[in-house]
CSV table of C-alpha atoms in Angstrom, one decimal:
chain,number,residue,atom,x,y,z
A,22,UNK,CA,-57.1,3.4,33.7
A,23,UNK,CA,-56.4,2.8,37.4
A,24,UNK,CA,-52.9,1.7,38.2
A,25,UNK,CA,-51.4,0.4,41.4
A,26,UNK,CA,-49.9,3.1,43.6
A,27,UNK,CA,-49.4,1.2,46.9
A,28,UNK,CA,-50.2,-2.1,48.5
A,29,UNK,CA,-49.8,-2.8,52.2
A,30,UNK,CA,-50.3,-6.4,53.5
A,31,UNK,CA,-50.1,-7.2,57.2
A,32,UNK,CA,-51.2,-9.6,59.9
A,33,UNK,CA,-53.2,-8.7,63.0
A,34,UNK,CA,-54.0,-10.8,66.0
A,35,UNK,CA,-57.2,-10.1,67.9
A,36,UNK,CA,-58.3,-11.7,71.2
A,37,UNK,CA,-61.5,-13.7,71.3
A,38,UNK,CA,-64.2,-13.5,74.0
A,39,UNK,CA,-63.6,-17.2,74.9
A,40,UNK,CA,-61.8,-20.2,73.6
A,41,UNK,CA,-63.5,-21.5,70.4
A,42,UNK,CA,-63.4,-25.3,70.4
A,43,UNK,CA,-63.4,-27.1,67.0
A,44,UNK,CA,-62.7,-30.7,66.2
A,45,UNK,CA,-59.2,-30.0,65.0
A,46,UNK,CA,-58.1,-27.0,67.1
A,47,UNK,CA,-59.0,-24.7,69.9
A,48,UNK,CA,-58.8,-21.0,69.1
A,49,UNK,CA,-57.7,-18.5,71.7
A,50,UNK,CA,-57.3,-15.6,69.3
A,51,UNK,CA,-58.0,-14.8,65.6
A,52,UNK,CA,-55.2,-14.0,63.2
A,53,UNK,CA,-56.1,-12.3,60.0
A,54,UNK,CA,-54.4,-10.9,57.0
A,55,UNK,CA,-55.5,-7.4,56.0
A,56,UNK,CA,-54.6,-5.8,52.6
A,57,UNK,CA,-54.8,-2.1,51.7
A,58,UNK,CA,-54.6,-1.2,48.0
A,59,UNK,CA,-54.4,2.4,46.7
A,60,UNK,CA,-54.8,3.1,43.0
A,61,UNK,CA,-53.3,5.9,40.9
A,62,UNK,CA,-56.4,8.1,41.5
A,63,UNK,CA,-55.9,7.9,45.3
A,64,UNK,CA,-58.8,5.6,45.9
A,65,UNK,CA,-58.1,3.1,48.7
A,66,UNK,CA,-59.6,-0.4,49.1
A,67,UNK,CA,-59.3,-2.8,51.9
A,68,UNK,CA,-59.7,-6.6,52.1
A,69,UNK,CA,-59.3,-9.5,54.5
A,70,UNK,CA,-58.0,-13.1,54.3
A,71,UNK,CA,-58.7,-15.2,57.3
A,72,UNK,CA,-58.3,-18.8,58.1
A,73,UNK,CA,-59.0,-20.9,61.3
A,74,UNK,CA,-56.4,-22.3,63.6
A,75,UNK,CA,-53.3,-21.7,61.4
A,76,UNK,CA,-52.7,-24.8,59.2
A,77,UNK,CA,-54.9,-27.1,61.3
A,78,UNK,CA,-58.0,-26.3,59.3
A,79,UNK,CA,-56.8,-25.9,55.7
A,80,UNK,CA,-53.8,-25.4,53.5
A,81,UNK,CA,-53.4,-21.7,54.0
A,82,UNK,CA,-52.0,-19.9,57.0
A,83,UNK,CA,-51.9,-16.2,57.8
A,84,UNK,CA,-48.2,-16.1,57.2
A,85,UNK,CA,-48.6,-18.0,53.9
A,86,UNK,CA,-51.4,-15.7,52.8
A,87,UNK,CA,-49.3,-12.6,53.3
A,88,UNK,CA,-46.4,-14.2,51.5
A,89,UNK,CA,-48.5,-15.2,48.5
A,90,UNK,CA,-49.9,-11.6,48.2
A,91,UNK,CA,-46.5,-9.8,48.7
A,92,UNK,CA,-44.4,-12.1,46.5
A,93,UNK,CA,-46.7,-13.4,43.8
A,94,UNK,CA,-49.9,-11.3,43.5
A,95,UNK,CA,-48.6,-7.7,44.1
A,96,UNK,CA,-46.2,-7.8,41.1
A,97,UNK,CA,-49.2,-8.8,38.9
A,98,UNK,CA,-51.2,-5.9,40.2
A,99,UNK,CA,-48.5,-3.6,38.8
A,100,UNK,CA,-49.3,-4.7,35.2
A,101,UNK,CA,-53.2,-4.4,35.1
A,102,UNK,CA,-56.0,-1.9,35.2
A,103,UNK,CA,-57.4,-2.2,38.8
A,104,UNK,CA,-60.8,-0.8,37.7
A,105,UNK,CA,-61.5,-4.1,35.8
A,106,UNK,CA,-61.9,-6.4,38.8
A,107,UNK,CA,-62.9,-9.5,36.8
A,108,UNK,CA,-60.0,-9.2,34.4
A,109,UNK,CA,-57.5,-8.6,37.2
A,110,UNK,CA,-58.6,-11.7,39.1
A,111,UNK,CA,-58.4,-13.7,35.8
A,112,UNK,CA,-54.8,-12.6,35.4
A,113,UNK,CA,-54.0,-13.6,39.0
A,114,UNK,CA,-55.7,-17.0,38.5
A,115,UNK,CA,-53.5,-17.6,35.4
A,116,UNK,CA,-50.3,-17.2,37.4
A,117,UNK,CA,-51.3,-18.2,41.0
A,118,UNK,CA,-52.7,-21.7,41.6
A,119,UNK,CA,-55.1,-22.2,44.5
A,120,UNK,CA,-54.3,-19.8,47.4
A,121,UNK,CA,-58.0,-19.0,47.6
A,122,UNK,CA,-57.9,-16.9,50.7
A,123,UNK,CA,-55.1,-14.7,49.4
A,124,UNK,CA,-57.1,-14.1,46.2
A,125,UNK,CA,-60.2,-13.4,48.2
A,126,UNK,CA,-58.5,-10.7,50.2
A,127,UNK,CA,-57.2,-8.9,47.1
A,128,UNK,CA,-60.5,-9.2,45.2
A,129,UNK,CA,-62.4,-7.8,48.2
A,130,UNK,CA,-60.0,-4.7,48.2
A,131,UNK,CA,-60.5,-4.2,44.5
A,132,UNK,CA,-64.3,-4.4,44.9
A,133,UNK,CA,-64.0,-1.9,47.7
A,134,UNK,CA,-62.2,0.5,45.3
A,135,UNK,CA,-64.7,-0.1,42.5
A,136,UNK,CA,-67.7,0.6,44.8
A,137,UNK,CA,-66.0,3.8,46.0
A,138,UNK,CA,-65.2,4.9,42.5
A,139,UNK,CA,-68.8,4.5,41.4
A,140,UNK,CA,-70.4,5.6,44.7
A,141,UNK,CA,-72.3,2.4,45.3
A,142,UNK,CA,-72.1,-0.5,47.8
A,143,UNK,CA,-70.1,-3.5,46.6
A,144,UNK,CA,-73.3,-5.6,46.5
A,145,UNK,CA,-74.5,-3.5,43.6
A,146,UNK,CA,-71.5,-4.7,41.6
A,147,UNK,CA,-72.4,-8.4,42.0
A,148,UNK,CA,-74.9,-10.0,39.6
A,149,UNK,CA,-78.1,-8.0,39.7
A,150,UNK,CA,-77.4,-6.2,43.0
A,151,UNK,CA,-78.7,-6.8,46.5
A,152,UNK,CA,-82.0,-8.4,47.1
A,153,UNK,CA,-82.0,-7.9,50.9
A,154,UNK,CA,-80.7,-5.4,53.4
A,155,UNK,CA,-80.3,-7.8,56.3
A,156,UNK,CA,-79.9,-11.5,56.9
A,157,UNK,CA,-80.3,-14.0,59.8
A,158,UNK,CA,-77.1,-14.8,61.7
A,159,UNK,CA,-76.3,-18.0,63.6
A,160,UNK,CA,-74.1,-18.1,66.7
A,161,UNK,CA,-71.7,-21.0,67.4
A,162,UNK,CA,-71.8,-22.5,70.8
A,163,UNK,CA,-68.3,-23.9,71.2
A,164,UNK,CA,-67.3,-24.0,74.8
A,165,UNK,CA,-67.9,-27.7,74.9
A,166,UNK,CA,-69.7,-27.4,78.2
A,167,UNK,CA,-73.5,-28.1,78.1
A,168,UNK,CA,-74.5,-25.8,80.9
A,169,UNK,CA,-72.3,-23.0,79.6
A,170,UNK,CA,-73.7,-23.3,76.1
A,171,UNK,CA,-77.3,-23.3,77.3
A,172,UNK,CA,-76.7,-20.1,79.4
A,173,UNK,CA,-75.0,-18.5,76.4
A,174,UNK,CA,-77.8,-19.4,74.1
A,175,UNK,CA,-80.4,-18.1,76.5
A,176,UNK,CA,-78.6,-14.8,76.8
A,177,UNK,CA,-78.5,-14.5,73.0
A,178,UNK,CA,-82.2,-15.1,72.7
A,179,UNK,CA,-83.0,-12.6,75.4
A,180,UNK,CA,-80.9,-9.9,73.6
A,181,UNK,CA,-82.6,-10.8,70.3
A,182,UNK,CA,-79.2,-11.3,68.8
A,183,UNK,CA,-79.4,-14.9,67.6
A,184,UNK,CA,-82.0,-17.6,67.4
A,185,UNK,CA,-80.0,-20.1,65.3
A,186,UNK,CA,-77.3,-22.0,67.1
A,187,UNK,CA,-74.5,-24.3,65.8
A,188,UNK,CA,-72.7,-26.6,68.0
A,189,UNK,CA,-69.1,-27.7,67.4
A,190,UNK,CA,-68.8,-31.5,68.0
A,191,UNK,CA,-66.6,-34.4,66.9
A,192,UNK,CA,-64.0,-34.5,69.6
A,193,UNK,CA,-65.9,-36.7,72.0
A,194,UNK,CA,-67.6,-40.1,71.5
A,195,UNK,CA,-70.7,-39.9,69.3
A,196,UNK,CA,-73.1,-40.7,72.1
A,197,UNK,CA,-71.6,-38.0,74.4
A,198,UNK,CA,-71.8,-35.4,71.6
A,199,UNK,CA,-75.4,-36.3,70.8
A,200,UNK,CA,-76.3,-36.1,74.5
A,201,UNK,CA,-74.7,-32.6,74.6
A,202,UNK,CA,-76.7,-31.5,71.5
A,203,UNK,CA,-79.9,-33.1,72.8
A,204,UNK,CA,-79.7,-31.3,76.2
A,205,UNK,CA,-79.3,-28.0,74.5
A,206,UNK,CA,-82.1,-28.5,72.1
A,207,UNK,CA,-84.4,-29.7,74.9
A,208,UNK,CA,-83.6,-26.5,76.9
A,209,UNK,CA,-84.2,-24.2,73.9
A,210,UNK,CA,-87.2,-26.0,72.3
A,211,UNK,CA,-88.9,-24.4,69.4
A,212,UNK,CA,-87.4,-21.0,70.3
A,213,UNK,CA,-84.3,-21.7,68.3
A,214,UNK,CA,-82.8,-23.8,65.5
A,215,UNK,CA,-80.0,-26.1,66.7
A,216,UNK,CA,-77.4,-27.5,64.2
A,217,UNK,CA,-74.1,-29.2,64.5
A,218,UNK,CA,-70.7,-28.9,62.7
A,219,UNK,CA,-68.5,-32.0,63.0
A,220,UNK,CA,-65.6,-30.4,61.0
A,221,UNK,CA,-64.8,-33.8,59.3
A,222,UNK,CA,-64.5,-35.4,62.8
A,223,UNK,CA,-66.3,-38.7,62.0
A,224,UNK,CA,-65.8,-41.6,59.7
A,225,UNK,CA,-68.8,-43.0,57.7
A,226,UNK,CA,-69.8,-45.5,60.4
A,227,UNK,CA,-69.8,-42.9,63.1
A,228,UNK,CA,-71.7,-40.5,60.9
A,229,UNK,CA,-74.3,-43.1,60.1
A,230,UNK,CA,-75.0,-43.6,63.8
A,231,UNK,CA,-74.6,-39.9,64.8
A,232,UNK,CA,-76.9,-38.6,62.1
A,233,UNK,CA,-79.7,-40.9,63.1
A,234,UNK,CA,-79.3,-40.0,66.7
A,235,UNK,CA,-79.1,-36.3,66.0
A,236,UNK,CA,-82.4,-36.4,64.0
A,237,UNK,CA,-84.1,-38.0,67.0
A,238,UNK,CA,-83.1,-35.1,69.3
A,239,UNK,CA,-84.3,-32.4,67.0
A,240,UNK,CA,-81.1,-31.3,65.3
A,241,UNK,CA,-81.8,-29.5,62.0
A,242,UNK,CA,-78.7,-30.2,60.0
A,243,UNK,CA,-75.2,-31.8,60.1
A,244,UNK,CA,-72.3,-29.8,58.7
A,245,UNK,CA,-69.4,-31.8,57.1
A,246,UNK,CA,-69.6,-34.9,59.2
A,247,UNK,CA,-66.8,-36.7,57.3
A,248,UNK,CA,-63.6,-36.0,55.4
A,249,UNK,CA,-64.0,-33.4,52.6
A,250,UNK,CA,-62.7,-35.8,49.9
A,251,UNK,CA,-65.2,-38.5,50.7
A,252,UNK,CA,-67.9,-37.3,48.3
A,253,UNK,CA,-69.2,-40.8,47.6
A,254,UNK,CA,-69.7,-41.5,51.4
A,255,UNK,CA,-71.4,-38.1,51.7
A,256,UNK,CA,-73.8,-39.2,49.0
A,257,UNK,CA,-74.5,-42.5,50.8
A,258,UNK,CA,-75.2,-40.7,54.0
A,259,UNK,CA,-77.4,-38.1,52.3
A,260,UNK,CA,-79.5,-40.9,50.8
A,261,UNK,CA,-79.9,-42.8,54.0
A,262,UNK,CA,-80.9,-40.0,56.4
A,263,UNK,CA,-83.7,-37.4,56.5
A,264,UNK,CA,-81.4,-34.9,58.4
A,265,UNK,CA,-79.6,-32.9,55.7
A,266,UNK,CA,-75.8,-32.8,55.3
A,267,UNK,CA,-74.3,-29.3,54.7
A,268,UNK,CA,-71.1,-29.3,52.7
A,269,UNK,CA,-68.4,-27.0,54.0
A,270,UNK,CA,-64.7,-28.1,53.8
A,271,UNK,CA,-65.6,-30.2,50.7
A,272,UNK,CA,-66.5,-27.0,48.9
A,273,UNK,CA,-63.6,-25.1,47.5
A,274,UNK,CA,-65.2,-23.2,44.6
A,275,UNK,CA,-67.4,-23.9,41.5
A,276,UNK,CA,-65.7,-27.2,40.5
A,277,UNK,CA,-66.4,-28.8,43.8
A,278,UNK,CA,-69.9,-27.4,43.9
A,279,UNK,CA,-70.7,-29.0,40.6
A,280,UNK,CA,-69.2,-32.4,41.6
A,281,UNK,CA,-71.1,-32.5,44.9
A,282,UNK,CA,-74.3,-31.6,43.2
A,283,UNK,CA,-73.8,-34.2,40.5
A,284,UNK,CA,-73.2,-36.9,43.1
A,285,UNK,CA,-76.0,-35.8,45.5
A,286,UNK,CA,-73.4,-35.4,48.2
A,287,UNK,CA,-75.2,-32.6,50.2
A,288,UNK,CA,-78.5,-30.8,50.4
A,289,UNK,CA,-77.1,-27.6,51.7
A,290,UNK,CA,-74.0,-25.6,50.8
A,291,UNK,CA,-72.1,-23.4,53.3
A,292,UNK,CA,-70.7,-20.8,50.9
A,293,UNK,CA,-67.5,-19.0,52.0
A,294,UNK,CA,-65.9,-16.3,49.9
A,295,UNK,CA,-62.5,-17.2,51.3
A,296,UNK,CA,-62.7,-20.9,50.7
A,297,UNK,CA,-64.2,-20.3,47.2
A,298,UNK,CA,-61.4,-17.9,46.1
A,299,UNK,CA,-63.4,-14.7,46.3
A,300,UNK,CA,-66.8,-13.1,45.9
A,301,UNK,CA,-67.2,-13.9,42.2
A,302,UNK,CA,-66.4,-17.6,42.5
A,303,UNK,CA,-68.6,-17.9,45.6
A,304,UNK,CA,-71.4,-16.3,43.6
A,305,UNK,CA,-70.9,-19.1,41.0
A,306,UNK,CA,-71.1,-21.7,43.8
A,307,UNK,CA,-74.5,-20.2,44.8
A,308,UNK,CA,-75.8,-20.3,41.2
A,309,UNK,CA,-74.8,-24.0,40.9
A,310,UNK,CA,-76.6,-24.7,44.1
A,311,UNK,CA,-79.7,-22.9,42.9
A,312,UNK,CA,-79.8,-24.8,39.7
A,313,UNK,CA,-79.4,-28.1,41.6
A,314,UNK,CA,-82.1,-27.3,44.2
A,315,UNK,CA,-79.5,-27.2,47.0
A,316,UNK,CA,-80.1,-24.8,49.9
A,317,UNK,CA,-77.8,-22.0,50.7
A,318,UNK,CA,-76.1,-21.0,54.0
A,319,UNK,CA,-73.8,-18.0,54.3
A,320,UNK,CA,-70.7,-19.4,55.8
A,321,UNK,CA,-67.7,-17.8,57.6
A,322,UNK,CA,-64.0,-18.4,58.2
A,323,UNK,CA,-64.5,-16.4,61.4
A,324,UNK,CA,-63.5,-13.3,59.6
A,325,UNK,CA,-63.3,-9.9,61.2
A,326,UNK,CA,-65.4,-6.9,60.2
A,327,UNK,CA,-63.8,-6.4,56.7
A,328,UNK,CA,-64.2,-10.0,55.6
A,329,UNK,CA,-67.7,-10.3,57.1
A,330,UNK,CA,-68.8,-7.1,55.3
A,331,UNK,CA,-67.5,-8.6,52.0
A,332,UNK,CA,-69.4,-11.8,52.6
A,333,UNK,CA,-72.6,-9.9,53.5
A,334,UNK,CA,-72.5,-8.0,50.3
A,335,UNK,CA,-72.5,-11.3,48.3
A,336,UNK,CA,-75.1,-13.0,50.4
A,337,UNK,CA,-77.4,-10.0,50.0
A,338,UNK,CA,-77.5,-10.8,46.3
A,339,UNK,CA,-78.7,-14.4,46.5
A,340,UNK,CA,-82.3,-15.0,45.5
A,341,UNK,CA,-82.6,-17.7,48.3
A,342,UNK,CA,-80.7,-17.9,51.6
A,343,UNK,CA,-82.8,-20.6,53.1
A,344,UNK,CA,-80.6,-21.5,56.0
A,345,UNK,CA,-79.5,-18.0,57.0
A,346,UNK,CA,-75.8,-17.1,57.6
A,347,UNK,CA,-73.1,-17.5,60.1
A,348,UNK,CA,-71.5,-14.1,59.9
A,349,UNK,CA,-70.8,-13.7,63.6
A,350,UNK,CA,-67.1,-13.4,63.3
A,351,UNK,CA,-66.7,-9.8,64.6
A,352,UNK,CA,-68.9,-10.7,67.6
A,353,UNK,CA,-66.3,-13.4,68.7
A,354,UNK,CA,-63.6,-10.7,69.1
A,355,UNK,CA,-63.0,-8.4,72.1
A,356,UNK,CA,-61.3,-5.8,69.9
A,357,UNK,CA,-61.8,-4.5,66.4
A,358,UNK,CA,-59.8,-2.3,64.0
A,359,UNK,CA,-62.6,-0.5,62.2
A,360,UNK,CA,-64.2,2.9,62.9
A,361,UNK,CA,-67.7,1.7,63.1
A,362,UNK,CA,-68.8,-1.9,63.9
A,363,UNK,CA,-71.4,-3.8,61.9
A,364,UNK,CA,-75.0,-3.6,63.1
A,365,UNK,CA,-76.5,-6.8,64.6
A,366,UNK,CA,-80.2,-6.5,65.8
A,367,UNK,CA,-83.4,-8.5,65.8
A,368,UNK,CA,-81.5,-11.7,65.0
A,369,UNK,CA,-80.0,-10.3,61.8
A,370,UNK,CA,-77.0,-8.5,60.4
A,371,UNK,CA,-77.6,-5.3,58.4
A,372,UNK,CA,-75.6,-5.1,55.2
A,373,UNK,CA,-73.5,-1.9,55.0
A,374,UNK,CA,-74.9,0.8,52.6
A,375,UNK,CA,-71.9,3.1,52.2
A,376,UNK,CA,-69.8,2.9,48.9
A,377,UNK,CA,-67.6,-0.1,48.6
A,378,UNK,CA,-67.5,-2.6,51.5
A,379,UNK,CA,-68.8,0.2,53.8
A,380,UNK,CA,-66.2,-0.2,56.5
A,381,UNK,CA,-63.0,1.7,57.2
A,382,UNK,CA,-59.9,1.1,59.4
A,383,UNK,CA,-59.3,2.8,62.7
A,384,UNK,CA,-55.7,3.7,62.2
A,385,UNK,CA,-54.7,3.8,65.9
A,386,UNK,CA,-56.2,0.4,66.6
A,387,UNK,CA,-54.7,-1.0,63.4
A,388,UNK,CA,-51.2,0.2,64.4
A,389,UNK,CA,-51.7,-1.4,67.8
A,390,UNK,CA,-52.6,-4.8,66.6
A,391,UNK,CA,-50.3,-5.2,63.7
A,392,UNK,CA,-47.8,-7.9,64.2
A,393,UNK,CA,-45.0,-5.8,62.7
A,394,UNK,CA,-46.1,-2.8,64.8
A,395,UNK,CA,-44.7,-0.6,62.0
A,396,UNK,CA,-46.1,0.6,58.7
A,397,UNK,CA,-44.3,-1.3,55.9
A,398,UNK,CA,-45.7,-1.1,52.4
A,399,UNK,CA,-44.8,-1.5,48.8
A,400,UNK,CA,-45.0,1.9,47.0
A,401,UNK,CA,-44.2,2.0,43.3
A,402,UNK,CA,-41.5,4.3,42.1
A,403,UNK,CA,-42.9,7.5,40.7
A,404,UNK,CA,-46.4,6.8,42.1
């Protein structure tokens, strides 16, 4: 039986290579919650909970994630066998409603411990284990400037780092946004897939017009064009247009996945472990999509290396990953807090092969970027 010896939860703020423009916010840095759990055998696991733009994107903030873990989840961990990850998460789910990102961070750390205990990568603990060792990775062009975005895409193609590009749109008039997308697609041609993410920025009328125009300029998919709760409108748009809708913000775990599939609201799912509530619920989302004939895309909350590694371990187990992934979060950062970065080459991300998540903290960098700048943790008496 593995008991909790110590848990340390902290926020770090890392600078980004450029402003990242979304429909609801512009990011100038990424704030993420990191959790370090040590069990009674001395095995340490790490996890990450990251959101986008504070509370402008969703209902969890970095500060709220840390509070949920420290105040409500940590005491529950004192009462359970940490080696039984599924059972632990069921206990947390019984006493903590929602707070998906906080739960994801803790579950990732427990999977890291479990993999290290058994000497296997975390992907081998999910369903039937990994089916692939690498996966395609998209890059988001989010400067908002057409010329800048084209130059950035050309540089990525030249470096063989990305040949899938997603454009953040929704702030400008529909015609202006489509002109921006069309110019980029025309410049890249058949060398790359071009997609858009509206981040719920349109209403149904705008989406109707925008989707038709985007299909005409060669765009491959439209991610979450309208509000996440408007499943009926998503179904109407999906029925009217050949260009597929990808559900993202509408997808918060298996219940949403089933409802969207039942209503034909999307033909692609952007699966995010944080938004789903962890690796195991996200796996269930993938199974529902498979059963419904819905394509899969490995989404991101712009996590750093720890969260990206956890996502990659899950996506490596999917039988189909038709639309690739978006696990570029670490590449958006100018600094990192791990000893070895993830490997990106030949348009793909390689899944770590070391036990657990396969990544480890660089303690000096971690100490530098912690908001509290001190090591404060909860150690159990007598541990």
